[in-house]
mmCIF file of C-alpha atoms and ligand atoms in Angstrom:
data_model
loop_
_atom_site.group_PDB
_atom_site.id
_atom_site.type_symbol
_atom_site.label_atom_id
_atom_site.label_comp_id
_atom_site.label_asym_id
_atom_site.label_seq_id
_atom_site.Cartn_x
_atom_site.Cartn_y
_atom_site.Cartn_z
ATOM 1 C CA MET A 1074 7.222 21.879 7.272
ATOM 2 C CA ASN A 1075 10.215 20.227 9.023
ATOM 3 C CA LEU A 1076 11.790 18.250 6.130
ATOM 4 C CA ALA A 1077 14.446 16.596 8.243
ATOM 5 C CA ASP A 1078 11.769 15.004 10.438
ATOM 6 C CA LEU A 1079 9.616 14.014 7.497
ATOM 7 C CA ASN A 1080 12.695 12.318 5.986
ATOM 8 C CA LYS A 1081 13.341 10.526 9.245
ATOM 9 C CA VAL A 1082 9.869 9.060 9.333
ATOM 10 C CA ALA A 1083 10.018 8.128 5.565
ATOM 11 C CA LEU A 1084 13.268 6.330 6.095
ATOM 12 C CA ALA A 1085 11.890 4.491 9.165
ATOM 13 C CA MET A 1086 8.959 3.341 7.038
ATOM 14 C CA VAL A 1087 11.398 1.549 4.707
ATOM 15 C CA THR A 1088 13.770 0.187 7.334
ATOM 16 C CA PRO A 1089 15.647 -2.790 5.778
ATOM 17 C CA GLY A 1090 13.887 -6.030 6.788
ATOM 18 C CA LYS A 1091 10.621 -4.271 7.448
ATOM 19 C CA GLY A 1092 7.617 -3.051 5.472
ATOM 20 C CA ILE A 1093 4.136 -1.613 5.748
ATOM 21 C CA LEU A 1094 0.907 -3.430 6.600
ATOM 22 C CA ALA A 1095 -1.974 -1.891 4.575
ATOM 23 C CA ALA A 1096 -4.926 -2.506 6.972
ATOM 24 C CA ASP A 1097 -6.969 0.395 5.580
ATOM 25 C CA GLU A 1098 -9.725 -1.443 3.865
ATOM 26 C CA SER A 1099 -12.809 0.739 3.663
ATOM 27 C CA SER A 1100 -16.056 -0.652 5.203
ATOM 28 C CA GLY A 1101 -17.142 -1.935 1.774
ATOM 29 C CA THR A 1102 -13.848 -3.668 1.107
ATOM 30 C CA ILE A 1103 -13.468 -5.333 4.504
ATOM 31 C CA LYS A 1104 -17.063 -6.603 4.156
ATOM 32 C CA LYS A 1105 -16.015 -8.358 0.978
ATOM 33 C CA ARG A 1106 -13.049 -9.937 2.738
ATOM 34 C CA PHE A 1107 -15.202 -11.002 5.695
ATOM 35 C CA ASP A 1108 -17.924 -12.378 3.419
ATOM 36 C CA ALA A 1109 -15.220 -14.726 2.010
ATOM 37 C CA ILE A 1110 -14.576 -16.162 5.488
ATOM 38 C CA LYS A 1111 -18.290 -16.003 6.533
ATOM 39 C CA VAL A 1112 -17.835 -13.343 9.194
ATOM 40 C CA ASP A 1113 -20.363 -10.526 9.726
ATOM 41 C CA SER A 1114 -18.777 -7.108 9.067
ATOM 42 C CA THR A 1115 -19.765 -5.513 12.393
ATOM 43 C CA GLU A 1116 -17.744 -2.764 14.098
ATOM 44 C CA ASP A 1117 -16.764 -5.195 16.880
ATOM 45 C CA ASN A 1118 -15.584 -7.911 14.424
ATOM 46 C CA ARG A 1119 -13.593 -5.365 12.461
ATOM 47 C CA ARG A 1120 -12.017 -4.173 15.716
ATOM 48 C CA ASP A 1121 -11.301 -7.802 16.949
ATOM 49 C CA TYR A 1122 -9.709 -8.751 13.607
ATOM 50 C CA ARG A 1123 -7.432 -5.687 13.504
ATOM 51 C CA GLU A 1124 -6.652 -5.995 17.178
ATOM 52 C CA MET A 1125 -5.447 -9.551 16.449
ATOM 53 C CA LEU A 1126 -3.051 -8.213 13.809
ATOM 54 C CA PHE A 1127 -1.695 -5.340 15.860
ATOM 55 C CA ARG A 1128 -1.114 -7.621 18.866
ATOM 56 C CA SER A 1129 0.947 -10.083 16.783
ATOM 57 C CA GLN A 1130 4.121 -9.183 18.667
ATOM 58 C CA GLU A 1131 6.533 -11.102 16.553
ATOM 59 C CA ALA A 1132 5.303 -9.670 13.230
ATOM 60 C CA MET A 1133 4.770 -6.153 14.394
ATOM 61 C CA SER A 1134 8.060 -5.702 16.313
ATOM 62 C CA LYS A 1135 10.368 -7.429 13.801
ATOM 63 C CA TYR A 1136 8.910 -6.988 10.285
ATOM 64 C CA ILE A 1137 6.339 -4.189 10.253
ATOM 65 C CA SER A 1138 7.516 -0.602 10.115
ATOM 66 C CA GLY A 1139 4.125 1.021 9.871
ATOM 67 C CA VAL A 1140 0.395 0.325 9.571
ATOM 68 C CA ILE A 1141 -2.046 2.122 7.302
ATOM 69 C CA LEU A 1142 -5.372 2.542 9.120
ATOM 70 C CA TYR A 1143 -8.915 3.391 7.990
ATOM 71 C CA ASP A 1144 -10.676 6.256 9.597
ATOM 72 C CA GLU A 1145 -12.931 3.987 11.744
ATOM 73 C CA THR A 1146 -9.908 2.076 13.027
ATOM 74 C CA ILE A 1147 -7.767 5.047 14.029
ATOM 75 C CA TRP A 1148 -10.485 6.134 16.537
ATOM 76 C CA GLN A 1149 -11.173 2.581 17.834
ATOM 77 C CA ASN A 1150 -10.019 1.103 21.135
ATOM 78 C CA ALA A 1151 -8.930 -2.436 21.764
ATOM 79 C CA LYS A 1152 -11.222 -4.678 23.897
ATOM 80 C CA ASP A 1153 -9.340 -3.564 27.038
ATOM 81 C CA GLY A 1154 -9.778 0.124 26.130
ATOM 82 C CA THR A 1155 -6.269 0.769 24.781
ATOM 83 C CA PRO A 1156 -6.456 2.826 21.566
ATOM 84 C CA LEU A 1157 -5.454 0.632 18.616
ATOM 85 C CA VAL A 1158 -3.002 3.327 17.662
ATOM 86 C CA LYS A 1159 -1.221 2.737 20.969
ATOM 87 C CA LEU A 1160 -0.862 -0.915 20.265
ATOM 88 C CA ILE A 1161 0.912 -0.167 17.042
ATOM 89 C CA GLU A 1162 3.188 2.353 18.685
ATOM 90 C CA GLN A 1163 3.961 -0.015 21.591
ATOM 91 C CA ALA A 1164 5.115 -2.633 19.084
ATOM 92 C CA GLY A 1165 7.529 -0.087 17.640
ATOM 93 C CA ALA A 1166 5.635 0.556 14.426
ATOM 94 C CA ILE A 1167 4.360 3.901 13.040
ATOM 95 C CA PRO A 1168 0.608 4.542 12.679
ATOM 96 C CA GLY A 1169 -0.543 5.865 9.359
ATOM 97 C CA ILE A 1170 -3.974 6.739 7.803
ATOM 98 C CA LYS A 1171 -5.713 6.408 4.479
ATOM 99 C CA VAL A 1172 -7.117 9.861 3.728
ATOM 100 C CA ASP A 1173 -8.637 9.570 0.307
ATOM 101 C CA GLU A 1174 -12.382 9.167 0.211
ATOM 102 C CA GLY A 1175 -12.563 6.683 -2.621
ATOM 103 C CA THR A 1176 -13.253 7.110 -6.300
ATOM 104 C CA GLN A 1177 -15.958 8.705 -8.463
ATOM 105 C CA PRO A 1178 -16.609 8.433 -12.183
ATOM 106 C CA LEU A 1179 -14.468 10.885 -14.141
ATOM 107 C CA PRO A 1180 -16.690 13.136 -16.228
ATOM 108 C CA ASN A 1181 -16.177 12.842 -19.998
ATOM 109 C CA CYS A 1182 -14.085 9.671 -19.609
ATOM 110 C CA PRO A 1183 -16.431 6.658 -19.561
ATOM 111 C CA GLY A 1184 -15.160 3.787 -17.423
ATOM 112 C CA GLU A 1185 -12.445 5.856 -15.685
ATOM 113 C CA LEU A 1186 -12.219 7.082 -12.113
ATOM 114 C CA VAL A 1187 -10.883 10.002 -10.123
ATOM 115 C CA THR A 1188 -9.967 9.788 -6.453
ATOM 116 C CA VAL A 1189 -11.721 12.374 -4.249
ATOM 117 C CA GLY A 1190 -11.217 13.738 -0.700
ATOM 118 C CA LEU A 1191 -9.281 16.996 -1.030
ATOM 119 C CA ASP A 1192 -12.052 19.137 0.504
ATOM 120 C CA ARG A 1193 -11.365 19.666 4.216
ATOM 121 C CA LEU A 1194 -8.292 17.491 3.985
ATOM 122 C CA ALA A 1195 -6.082 20.017 5.829
ATOM 123 C CA GLU A 1196 -8.400 19.971 8.885
ATOM 124 C CA ARG A 1197 -8.637 16.138 8.845
ATOM 125 C CA LEU A 1198 -4.889 15.791 8.653
ATOM 126 C CA LYS A 1199 -4.534 17.971 11.777
ATOM 127 C CA LYS A 1200 -6.831 15.651 13.722
ATOM 128 C CA TYR A 1201 -5.095 12.566 12.454
ATOM 129 C CA TYR A 1202 -1.711 13.952 13.487
ATOM 130 C CA GLU A 1203 -2.989 14.665 16.997
ATOM 131 C CA ARG A 1204 -4.187 11.053 17.190
ATOM 132 C CA GLY A 1205 -0.699 9.792 16.288
ATOM 133 C CA ALA A 1206 -0.632 9.381 12.516
ATOM 134 C CA ARG A 1207 2.783 10.216 11.064
ATOM 135 C CA PHE A 1208 2.112 9.173 7.477
ATOM 136 C CA ALA A 1209 -0.875 8.994 5.149
ATOM 137 C CA LYS A 1210 -1.995 7.275 1.979
ATOM 138 C CA TRP A 1211 -3.920 8.347 -1.103
ATOM 139 C CA ARG A 1212 -4.585 5.849 -3.880
ATOM 140 C CA ALA A 1213 -5.277 6.787 -7.500
ATOM 141 C CA VAL A 1214 -6.698 4.070 -9.720
ATOM 142 C CA ILE A 1215 -5.690 3.774 -13.404
ATOM 143 C CA ASP A 1216 -7.312 1.054 -15.429
ATOM 144 C CA ILE A 1217 -5.844 -0.480 -18.610
ATOM 145 C CA GLY A 1218 -8.715 -1.136 -21.023
ATOM 146 C CA SER A 1219 -9.394 -4.673 -22.085
ATOM 147 C CA GLY A 1220 -10.534 -6.049 -25.382
ATOM 148 C CA ALA A 1221 -11.133 -4.409 -28.808
ATOM 149 C CA GLY A 1222 -10.661 -0.628 -28.861
ATOM 150 C CA SER A 1223 -8.984 -0.701 -25.517
ATOM 151 C CA ARG A 1224 -5.995 1.380 -26.457
ATOM 152 C CA GLY A 1225 -7.988 4.523 -25.437
ATOM 153 C CA ILE A 1226 -7.887 3.619 -21.753
ATOM 154 C CA PRO A 1227 -6.286 5.055 -19.725
ATOM 155 C CA THR A 1228 -6.860 8.477 -21.226
ATOM 156 C CA MET A 1229 -4.375 11.252 -20.687
ATOM 157 C CA THR A 1230 -7.231 13.025 -18.916
ATOM 158 C CA ALA A 1231 -7.454 10.334 -16.191
ATOM 159 C CA ILE A 1232 -3.717 10.285 -15.710
ATOM 160 C CA ARG A 1233 -3.439 14.042 -15.409
ATOM 161 C CA VAL A 1234 -6.390 14.546 -13.142
ATOM 162 C CA ASN A 1235 -5.297 11.827 -10.751
ATOM 163 C CA ALA A 1236 -1.676 12.960 -10.698
ATOM 164 C CA HIS A 1237 -2.868 16.472 -9.881
ATOM 165 C CA ALA A 1238 -4.934 15.176 -6.952
ATOM 166 C CA LEU A 1239 -2.047 13.021 -5.671
ATOM 167 C CA ALA A 1240 0.261 16.020 -5.665
ATOM 168 C CA ARG A 1241 -2.358 18.276 -3.988
ATOM 169 C CA TYR A 1242 -2.760 15.645 -1.263
ATOM 170 C CA ALA A 1243 0.974 15.176 -0.895
ATOM 171 C CA ALA A 1244 1.634 18.947 -0.440
ATOM 172 C CA LEU A 1245 -1.137 19.196 2.182
ATOM 173 C CA CYS A 1246 0.302 16.180 4.050
ATOM 174 C CA GLN A 1247 3.760 17.717 4.219
ATOM 175 C CA ALA A 1248 2.336 21.035 5.372
ATOM 176 C CA ALA A 1249 0.725 19.059 8.257
ATOM 177 C CA GLN A 1250 4.047 17.227 9.076
ATOM 178 C CA ILE A 1251 2.717 13.953 7.700
ATOM 179 C CA VAL A 1252 4.654 11.782 5.227
ATOM 180 C CA PRO A 1253 2.489 11.135 2.156
ATOM 181 C CA ILE A 1254 2.448 7.676 0.575
ATOM 182 C CA VAL A 1255 1.803 8.508 -3.065
ATOM 183 C CA GLU A 1256 -0.002 5.596 -4.657
ATOM 184 C CA PRO A 1257 -0.818 5.749 -8.368
ATOM 185 C CA GLU A 1258 -2.077 2.148 -8.928
ATOM 186 C CA VAL A 1259 -2.223 0.809 -12.457
ATOM 187 C CA LEU A 1260 -4.588 -2.125 -12.082
ATOM 188 C CA MET A 1261 -3.531 -5.677 -13.106
ATOM 189 C CA ASP A 1262 -7.091 -6.756 -13.856
ATOM 190 C CA GLY A 1263 -7.022 -6.748 -17.655
ATOM 191 C CA ASP A 1264 -5.729 -8.994 -20.402
ATOM 192 C CA HIS A 1265 -2.817 -6.744 -21.267
ATOM 193 C CA ASP A 1266 0.768 -8.009 -21.337
ATOM 194 C CA ILE A 1267 3.635 -6.866 -19.149
ATOM 195 C CA ASP A 1268 4.988 -4.503 -21.787
ATOM 196 C CA ARG A 1269 1.634 -2.569 -21.946
ATOM 197 C CA CYS A 1270 1.658 -2.383 -18.139
ATOM 198 C CA TYR A 1271 5.223 -1.024 -18.338
ATOM 199 C CA GLU A 1272 4.265 1.604 -20.863
ATOM 200 C CA VAL A 1273 1.192 2.824 -19.009
ATOM 201 C CA THR A 1274 2.936 2.777 -15.612
ATOM 202 C CA GLN A 1275 5.780 4.840 -17.073
ATOM 203 C CA ARG A 1276 3.319 7.509 -18.307
ATOM 204 C CA VAL A 1277 1.531 7.530 -14.935
ATOM 205 C CA LEU A 1278 4.779 7.834 -12.902
ATOM 206 C CA ASN A 1279 6.241 10.498 -15.168
ATOM 207 C CA ARG A 1280 3.096 12.545 -14.928
ATOM 208 C CA THR A 1281 2.893 12.048 -11.125
ATOM 209 C CA PHE A 1282 6.427 13.285 -10.527
ATOM 210 C CA GLN A 1283 5.832 16.221 -12.822
ATOM 211 C CA GLU A 1284 2.880 17.239 -10.748
ATOM 212 C CA LEU A 1285 4.790 16.620 -7.488
ATOM 213 C CA ARG A 1286 7.475 19.029 -8.710
ATOM 214 C CA VAL A 1287 4.956 21.611 -9.935
ATOM 215 C CA GLN A 1288 3.331 21.593 -6.495
ATOM 216 C CA ARG A 1289 6.777 21.759 -4.700
ATOM 217 C CA VAL A 1290 6.429 18.445 -2.848
ATOM 218 C CA ALA A 1291 9.713 17.600 -1.192
ATOM 219 C CA LEU A 1292 10.670 14.184 -2.535
ATOM 220 C CA GLU A 1293 12.862 13.369 0.482
ATOM 221 C CA GLY A 1294 9.706 13.485 2.605
ATOM 222 C CA MET A 1295 7.486 11.030 0.695
ATOM 223 C CA ILE A 1296 7.187 7.343 -0.102
ATOM 224 C CA LEU A 1297 6.023 5.981 -3.511
ATOM 225 C CA LYS A 1298 3.585 3.072 -3.557
ATOM 226 C CA PRO A 1299 3.492 1.773 -7.125
ATOM 227 C CA ASN A 1300 2.293 -1.350 -8.852
ATOM 228 C CA MET A 1301 4.961 -3.572 -10.350
ATOM 229 C CA ALA A 1302 5.395 -4.049 -14.105
ATOM 230 C CA ILE A 1303 3.394 -7.217 -14.397
ATOM 231 C CA SER A 1304 1.159 -9.153 -16.808
ATOM 232 C CA GLY A 1305 -2.583 -8.502 -16.589
ATOM 233 C CA LYS A 1306 -4.386 -11.292 -14.705
ATOM 234 C CA LYS A 1307 -6.244 -12.391 -17.827
ATOM 235 C CA CYS A 1308 -3.262 -12.245 -20.114
ATOM 236 C CA PRO A 1309 -2.498 -15.707 -21.592
ATOM 237 C CA LYS A 1310 1.245 -15.043 -21.370
ATOM 238 C CA GLN A 1311 2.292 -14.505 -17.741
ATOM 239 C CA ALA A 1312 5.746 -13.013 -17.281
ATOM 240 C CA SER A 1313 8.214 -14.879 -15.101
ATOM 241 C CA VAL A 1314 9.359 -13.652 -11.648
ATOM 242 C CA GLN A 1315 12.699 -12.629 -13.110
ATOM 243 C CA GLU A 1316 11.141 -10.660 -15.983
ATOM 244 C CA VAL A 1317 8.768 -8.831 -13.585
ATOM 245 C CA ALA A 1318 11.721 -7.965 -11.343
ATOM 246 C CA GLU A 1319 13.980 -6.796 -14.151
ATOM 247 C CA LYS A 1320 11.283 -4.695 -15.936
ATOM 248 C CA THR A 1321 9.992 -3.146 -12.695
ATOM 249 C CA VAL A 1322 13.488 -2.096 -11.644
ATOM 250 C CA ARG A 1323 14.218 -0.708 -15.099
ATOM 251 C CA LEU A 1324 10.888 1.191 -15.108
ATOM 252 C CA LEU A 1325 11.418 2.634 -11.676
ATOM 253 C CA LYS A 1326 14.971 3.689 -12.376
ATOM 254 C CA SER A 1327 13.702 5.560 -15.476
ATOM 255 C CA CYS A 1328 10.959 7.440 -13.597
ATOM 256 C CA VAL A 1329 11.694 7.757 -9.838
ATOM 257 C CA PRO A 1330 14.253 10.353 -8.662
ATOM 258 C CA ALA A 1331 16.855 9.125 -6.228
ATOM 259 C CA ALA A 1332 15.741 11.776 -3.732
ATOM 260 C CA VAL A 1333 12.736 9.580 -2.901
ATOM 261 C CA PRO A 1334 13.809 7.583 0.230
ATOM 262 C CA GLY A 1335 11.723 4.488 -0.507
ATOM 263 C CA ILE A 1336 9.310 2.570 -2.688
ATOM 264 C CA ALA A 1337 6.746 0.309 -1.048
ATOM 265 C CA PHE A 1338 4.811 -1.834 -3.443
ATOM 266 C CA LEU A 1339 1.113 -2.686 -3.377
ATOM 267 C CA SER A 1340 0.293 -6.346 -4.015
ATOM 268 C CA GLY A 1341 -2.683 -5.606 -6.267
ATOM 269 C CA GLY A 1342 -4.102 -9.050 -6.503
ATOM 270 C CA GLN A 1343 -0.898 -11.079 -6.762
ATOM 271 C CA SER A 1344 -0.833 -14.336 -4.807
ATOM 272 C CA ASP A 1345 0.891 -14.152 -1.405
ATOM 273 C CA GLU A 1346 3.983 -15.994 -2.683
ATOM 274 C CA GLU A 1347 4.225 -14.136 -5.966
ATOM 275 C CA ALA A 1348 4.233 -10.826 -4.228
ATOM 276 C CA THR A 1349 7.054 -12.001 -1.977
ATOM 277 C CA ALA A 1350 9.027 -13.601 -4.830
ATOM 278 C CA HIS A 1351 8.824 -10.477 -6.976
ATOM 279 C CA LEU A 1352 10.062 -8.141 -4.193
ATOM 280 C CA ASP A 1353 12.869 -10.557 -3.332
ATOM 281 C CA ALA A 1354 14.022 -10.842 -6.960
ATOM 282 C CA MET A 1355 14.205 -7.016 -7.268
ATOM 283 C CA ASN A 1356 16.232 -6.701 -4.086
ATOM 284 C CA LYS A 1357 18.474 -9.515 -5.319
ATOM 285 C CA ILE A 1358 19.254 -7.362 -8.420
ATOM 286 C CA GLY A 1359 20.348 -4.719 -5.977
ATOM 287 C CA HIS A 1360 22.306 -1.453 -6.614
ATOM 288 C CA LEU A 1361 19.105 0.613 -6.278
ATOM 289 C CA PRO A 1362 19.030 4.298 -5.360
ATOM 290 C CA TRP A 1363 16.070 3.831 -3.039
ATOM 291 C CA ARG A 1364 14.955 1.186 -0.543
ATOM 292 C CA LEU A 1365 12.403 -1.300 -1.978
ATOM 293 C CA THR A 1366 9.892 -2.934 0.308
ATOM 294 C CA PHE A 1367 6.272 -3.946 0.652
ATOM 295 C CA SER A 1368 3.053 -2.112 1.600
ATOM 296 C CA TYR A 1369 0.781 -5.082 1.104
ATOM 297 C CA GLY A 1370 -2.880 -5.500 1.981
ATOM 298 C CA ARG A 1371 -4.191 -8.708 0.517
ATOM 299 C CA ALA A 1372 -0.767 -10.428 0.301
ATOM 300 C CA LEU A 1373 -0.279 -10.023 4.054
ATOM 301 C CA GLN A 1374 -3.798 -10.576 5.219
ATOM 302 C CA ALA A 1375 -5.326 -13.319 3.150
ATOM 303 C CA ALA A 1376 -3.663 -16.056 5.262
ATOM 304 C CA PRO A 1377 -4.432 -14.669 8.694
ATOM 305 C CA GLN A 1378 -8.060 -13.895 7.693
ATOM 306 C CA LYS A 1379 -8.493 -17.536 6.697
ATOM 307 C CA ALA A 1380 -6.814 -18.923 9.745
ATOM 308 C CA TRP A 1381 -8.876 -16.617 12.060
ATOM 309 C CA SER A 1382 -12.260 -16.950 10.378
ATOM 310 C CA GLY A 1383 -13.885 -14.896 13.128
ATOM 311 C CA LYS A 1384 -13.268 -17.330 15.964
ATOM 312 C CA PRO A 1385 -11.639 -16.137 19.136
ATOM 313 C CA GLU A 1386 -9.975 -19.549 19.617
ATOM 314 C CA ASN A 1387 -8.256 -19.071 16.239
ATOM 315 C CA VAL A 1388 -6.469 -15.880 17.246
ATOM 316 C CA PRO A 1389 -3.059 -17.560 17.849
ATOM 317 C CA ALA A 1390 -3.381 -19.351 14.432
ATOM 318 C CA GLY A 1391 -4.217 -16.022 12.758
ATOM 319 C CA GLN A 1392 -1.244 -14.353 14.408
ATOM 320 C CA ARG A 1393 1.089 -17.149 13.285
ATOM 321 C CA ALA A 1394 -0.119 -16.892 9.754
ATOM 322 C CA PHE A 1395 0.418 -13.123 9.824
ATOM 323 C CA SER A 1396 3.870 -13.489 11.322
ATOM 324 C CA HIS A 1397 4.903 -15.920 8.701
ATOM 325 C CA ARG A 1398 3.887 -13.695 5.779
ATOM 326 C CA ALA A 1399 5.388 -10.688 7.451
ATOM 327 C CA GLN A 1400 8.656 -12.525 7.978
ATOM 328 C CA MET A 1401 8.729 -13.805 4.394
ATOM 329 C CA ASN A 1402 8.208 -10.267 3.059
ATOM 330 C CA GLY A 1403 10.661 -8.852 5.562
ATOM 331 C CA LEU A 1404 13.305 -11.234 4.121
ATOM 332 C CA ALA A 1405 12.289 -10.277 0.552
ATOM 333 C CA SER A 1406 12.843 -6.604 1.450
ATOM 334 C CA THR A 1407 16.551 -7.390 1.672
ATOM 335 C CA GLY A 1408 16.640 -10.093 -1.034
ATOM 336 C CA LYS A 1409 17.086 -12.907 1.501
ATOM 337 C CA TRP A 1410 13.933 -14.891 0.867
ATOM 338 C CA ASP A 1411 13.947 -18.375 -0.514
ATOM 339 C CA ALA A 1412 10.950 -20.446 -1.760
ATOM 340 C CA GLY A 1413 12.157 -23.306 0.458
ATOM 341 C CA LEU A 1414 11.265 -21.207 3.545
ATOM 342 C CA GLU A 1415 7.616 -21.362 2.552
ATOM 343 C CA LYS A 1416 7.597 -25.121 2.433
ATOM 344 C CA GLN A 1417 9.419 -25.437 5.801
ATOM 345 C CA ALA A 1418 6.601 -23.467 7.359
ATOM 346 C CA ALA A 1419 3.861 -25.438 5.708
HETATM 347 P P1 13P B 1718 -3.098 -4.649 -1.893
HETATM 348 O O1 13P B 1718 -1.726 -5.020 -1.476
HETATM 349 O O2 13P B 1718 -4.142 -5.617 -1.469
HETATM 350 O O3 13P B 1718 -3.172 -4.216 -3.338
HETATM 351 O O4 13P B 1718 -3.502 -3.313 -1.059
HETATM 352 C C1 13P B 1718 -2.547 -2.384 -0.841
HETATM 353 C C2 13P B 1718 -3.222 -1.060 -0.809
HETATM 354 O O5 13P B 1718 -3.055 -0.336 0.205
HETATM 355 C C3 13P B 1718 -4.043 -0.627 -1.957
HETATM 356 O O6 13P B 1718 -4.360 0.660 -1.799
#
């Protein structure tokens, strides 16, 4: 492992003013997104859609530091035969790859999941590196139980097993000279309040960093992709932007060592503007030991998907929508966003 080079890539991924486009939806997830805009999820349509994003010159060159791809996409070529990976590189962004193989039910823990994909990961990483990937992603999913008797979920078992797998993946990535994005996602789907999210996320992050240390992962050569401390979607009391920002910063300061070069949040089901406002408010607080930016999927793509709707004549509109969200989040990554900028664009 060459740690200096891993660190260089990690820092480039969190360049101030830029963030990561998570375009790594699995075939099942992209089908759901396409169903919503009434587009058939064929291989060509998936290619055309992602080609539209990666050819958005303004967004890609100014506001996007890296793109997380799905296995199908990393091997795909644009309509003119150029590998999609090359389009990303030509725009000055870094190609990355999702390497987990989804989740399976966790034995003995009803309702909980474990992320799989460690078998043969070393060989797969080698091929991805040859194709141009310089970073990878693995997502662990931790649910917070809803309703009566929900205090039991997440179990310590789910937290430990997933943290162990994240660290195994991260160590394998670094051995393959690939920067691991370590993503332990605590879902915001339940009716829990922000303080319960805080408490669970703290347990998850502490356990994750404990495992990373045990498995000798070099913190300077990784990026953390966490959820924010945020109210569950079904919680009647929704925390304000300022409360989310303050609690998330406090939480991360208590759990994430300063050796980690950067933290790139997932959006997790927040609205486009909420995801931007939260990131901006955190960066306005400032005085942070690591760079804070975005690694959004839905919060960057919902608008361009709608504008495109599968029609070739809508490509410019889709690219404009993508550029706008990318720019807003780019500004938020340095605390320079303002809600007024959204209205100007509308
Ligand atoms: P969302 O921003 O839509 O949560 O997706 C980010 C991601 O990569 C989840 O793994």
